[in-house]
Amino acid sequence: THFPLPESNWMEYKETFPRLKDCFEKQVLLPVCGFLNASGGYLVMGVVDADRFIKGVPTDKFMDAFMLKIDDIIRHQYIRPSDGSYLLPENLSVSYLTTKYDKTVVVVKVIPTPGKEYYCTKIGKVIRLSASNLKISSLPQFTAEDEEKIMRIVKKRMIATKCEKL
């Protein structure tokens, strides 16, 4: 009745299929891109995040629509390697699991190509941190001048610390 593993840097749970375009970007593209920029992972649809209860997903038109959206990630290149190449079909695979209580869970397995970085064409680069996804663009961006100023401050503090110890 409950999935055995907690969310982690390689496991993400979603209770239902995302139905709106914005939800798909947030609930599917972000974790998939994050897994691609990490060591891979699993996006599991039909599991309640809070307690890992297996709710299951409907095996109707919503599953078909979800599967087409997963295909679209590759076909329309919503996620691409930063070297200009293309996401490959072997980077994403989908499996169905049925529990002994007849609940269906959909598992998207994400396998990165070693040595490549990936970005979402609409979102930018995403990395996986523990059990969350972080857009790189949300991190502070520094110019070369900013980095030089920061390094000067760091060096001054290091010298001051050495002087204090003497």
Short mmCIF file of C-alpha atoms in Angstrom, two decimals:
data_model
loop_
_atom_site.label_atom_id
_atom_site.label_comp_id
_atom_site.label_asym_id
_atom_site.label_seq_id
_atom_site.Cartn_x
_atom_site.Cartn_y
_atom_site.Cartn_z
CA THR A 1 0.00 0.00 0.00
CA HIS A 2 3.03 2.30 0.43
CA PHE A 3 6.08 2.83 -1.74
CA PRO A 4 9.14 1.65 0.21
CA LEU A 5 11.60 4.47 -0.54
CA PRO A 6 11.47 8.19 0.33
CA GLU A 7 12.04 10.95 -2.20
CA SER A 8 15.73 11.52 -2.78
CA ASN A 9 18.21 12.80 -5.32
CA TRP A 10 17.13 9.89 -7.56
CA MET A 11 13.43 9.44 -6.68
CA GLU A 12 10.49 11.85 -7.21
CA TYR A 13 6.79 11.14 -6.56
CA LYS A 14 3.72 12.71 -8.15
CA GLU A 15 0.22 11.90 -7.01
CA THR A 16 -1.47 12.30 -10.40
CA PHE A 17 -0.75 13.04 -14.01
CA PRO A 18 -0.21 16.75 -14.69
CA ARG A 19 -3.10 17.95 -16.85
CA LEU A 20 -2.17 21.52 -17.71
CA LYS A 21 0.81 22.70 -19.72
CA ASP A 22 2.30 24.65 -16.79
CA CYS A 23 1.86 21.69 -14.46
CA PHE A 24 3.64 19.43 -16.95
CA GLU A 25 6.63 21.76 -17.05
CA LYS A 26 6.86 21.95 -13.26
CA GLN A 27 5.94 18.36 -12.41
CA VAL A 28 7.69 16.50 -15.23
CA LEU A 29 10.24 18.60 -17.12
CA LEU A 30 11.93 19.96 -13.97
CA PRO A 31 12.55 16.58 -12.30
CA VAL A 32 13.49 14.86 -15.57
CA CYS A 33 16.02 17.59 -16.42
CA GLY A 34 17.30 17.50 -12.81
CA PHE A 35 17.79 13.72 -13.01
CA LEU A 36 19.59 14.09 -16.34
CA ASN A 37 22.02 16.55 -14.75
CA ALA A 38 22.56 14.20 -11.79
CA SER A 39 23.05 10.44 -11.92
CA GLY A 40 19.61 9.65 -13.28
CA GLY A 41 16.48 8.77 -11.38
CA TYR A 42 12.83 7.76 -11.32
CA LEU A 43 9.71 9.89 -11.63
CA VAL A 44 6.86 7.85 -10.14
CA MET A 45 3.28 8.84 -10.94
CA GLY A 46 0.52 7.64 -8.61
CA VAL A 47 2.29 7.92 -5.24
CA VAL A 48 1.36 10.54 -2.63
CA ASP A 49 4.52 12.48 -1.80
CA ALA A 50 3.82 13.09 1.91
CA ASP A 51 3.37 9.49 3.08
CA ARG A 52 4.30 7.46 -0.04
CA PHE A 53 0.77 5.98 -0.19
CA ILE A 54 0.18 4.26 -3.53
CA LYS A 55 -2.92 6.01 -4.84
CA GLY A 56 -2.48 4.80 -8.40
CA VAL A 57 -3.29 6.62 -11.62
CA PRO A 58 -6.24 6.14 -13.95
CA THR A 59 -5.52 3.94 -16.96
CA ASP A 60 -7.67 6.00 -19.27
CA LYS A 61 -7.25 8.94 -21.63
CA PHE A 62 -5.11 10.80 -19.06
CA MET A 63 -2.51 8.04 -19.18
CA ASP A 64 -2.52 8.21 -22.99
CA ALA A 65 -2.09 11.99 -22.87
CA PHE A 66 0.75 11.64 -20.36
CA MET A 67 2.53 9.07 -22.53
CA LEU A 68 2.25 11.38 -25.55
CA LYS A 69 3.76 14.22 -23.46
CA ILE A 70 6.68 11.98 -22.49
CA ASP A 71 7.20 11.19 -26.18
CA ASP A 72 7.04 14.95 -26.88
CA ILE A 73 10.00 15.55 -24.55
CA ILE A 74 12.13 13.65 -27.08
CA ARG A 75 10.26 14.41 -30.30
CA HIS A 76 10.03 18.19 -29.75
CA GLN A 77 13.30 18.42 -27.82
CA TYR A 78 11.88 20.09 -24.69
CA ILE A 79 15.10 18.95 -23.00
CA ARG A 80 18.41 19.06 -24.87
CA PRO A 81 22.04 18.43 -24.11
CA SER A 82 24.01 21.68 -23.93
CA ASP A 83 26.43 20.45 -26.62
CA GLY A 84 23.69 20.91 -29.24
CA SER A 85 22.99 17.20 -29.70
CA TYR A 86 19.62 15.61 -29.06
CA LEU A 87 17.97 13.76 -26.19
CA LEU A 88 17.86 10.08 -27.12
CA PRO A 89 14.98 7.62 -26.64
CA GLU A 90 17.22 5.56 -24.34
CA ASN A 91 17.46 8.55 -21.97
CA LEU A 92 13.78 8.06 -20.98
CA SER A 93 11.86 4.85 -20.54
CA VAL A 94 8.38 4.29 -19.14
CA SER A 95 7.11 1.28 -17.19
CA TYR A 96 3.77 0.38 -15.65
CA LEU A 97 3.55 -1.38 -12.31
CA THR A 98 0.35 -2.88 -10.96
CA THR A 99 0.12 -3.53 -7.24
CA LYS A 100 -1.60 -6.52 -5.70
CA TYR A 101 -4.47 -4.10 -4.94
CA ASP A 102 -4.87 -3.36 -8.68
CA LYS A 103 -3.45 0.16 -8.52
CA THR A 104 -1.34 1.25 -11.47
CA VAL A 105 1.83 3.27 -11.01
CA VAL A 106 3.73 4.77 -13.94
CA VAL A 107 7.52 4.97 -13.60
CA VAL A 108 9.60 7.20 -15.86
CA LYS A 109 13.22 6.03 -15.69
CA VAL A 110 15.73 8.76 -16.56
CA ILE A 111 19.21 7.74 -17.69
CA PRO A 112 21.69 10.53 -18.53
CA THR A 113 24.39 10.20 -21.14
CA PRO A 114 27.72 10.43 -19.26
CA GLY A 115 29.58 13.71 -19.67
CA LYS A 116 26.59 15.72 -20.94
CA GLU A 117 24.74 18.62 -19.33
CA TYR A 118 21.07 19.15 -20.10
CA TYR A 119 18.72 22.11 -20.15
CA CYS A 120 14.98 22.62 -20.57
CA THR A 121 14.36 24.76 -23.63
CA LYS A 122 11.66 26.77 -21.80
CA ILE A 123 13.12 26.76 -18.28
CA GLY A 124 16.91 26.60 -18.52
CA LYS A 125 19.32 24.31 -16.70
CA VAL A 126 17.96 22.38 -13.72
CA ILE A 127 19.90 20.39 -11.14
CA ARG A 128 18.66 17.87 -8.61
CA LEU A 129 19.37 18.68 -4.96
CA SER A 130 18.32 15.99 -2.48
CA ALA A 131 14.57 15.75 -3.06
CA SER A 132 14.06 18.97 -5.02
CA ASN A 133 14.89 20.56 -8.35
CA LEU A 134 16.65 23.88 -8.67
CA LYS A 135 16.76 26.11 -11.72
CA ILE A 136 20.34 27.24 -12.19
CA SER A 137 19.09 30.64 -13.30
CA SER A 138 17.74 31.11 -9.77
CA LEU A 139 21.27 31.01 -8.39
CA PRO A 140 23.20 34.28 -8.24
CA GLN A 141 25.09 34.97 -11.44
CA PHE A 142 28.44 36.76 -11.20
CA THR A 143 30.38 38.64 -13.82
CA ALA A 144 34.16 38.36 -14.07
CA GLU A 145 34.44 41.73 -12.27
CA ASP A 146 32.21 40.47 -9.44
CA GLU A 147 34.36 37.36 -9.08
CA GLU A 148 37.53 39.47 -8.90
CA LYS A 149 36.00 41.67 -6.16
CA ILE A 150 34.90 38.61 -4.22
CA MET A 151 38.36 37.05 -4.50
CA ARG A 152 40.00 40.29 -3.27
CA ILE A 153 37.71 40.32 -0.23
CA VAL A 154 38.41 36.63 0.46
CA LYS A 155 42.18 37.20 0.19
CA LYS A 156 42.02 40.20 2.55
CA ARG A 157 40.10 38.14 5.09
CA MET A 158 42.58 35.28 4.79
CA ILE A 159 45.51 37.66 5.35
CA ALA A 160 43.73 39.25 8.31
CA THR A 161 43.08 35.81 9.82
CA LYS A 162 46.78 34.86 9.42
CA CYS A 163 47.85 38.13 11.04
CA GLU A 164 45.51 37.52 13.97
CA LYS A 165 47.01 34.06 14.50
CA LEU A 166 50.56 35.49 14.51
#
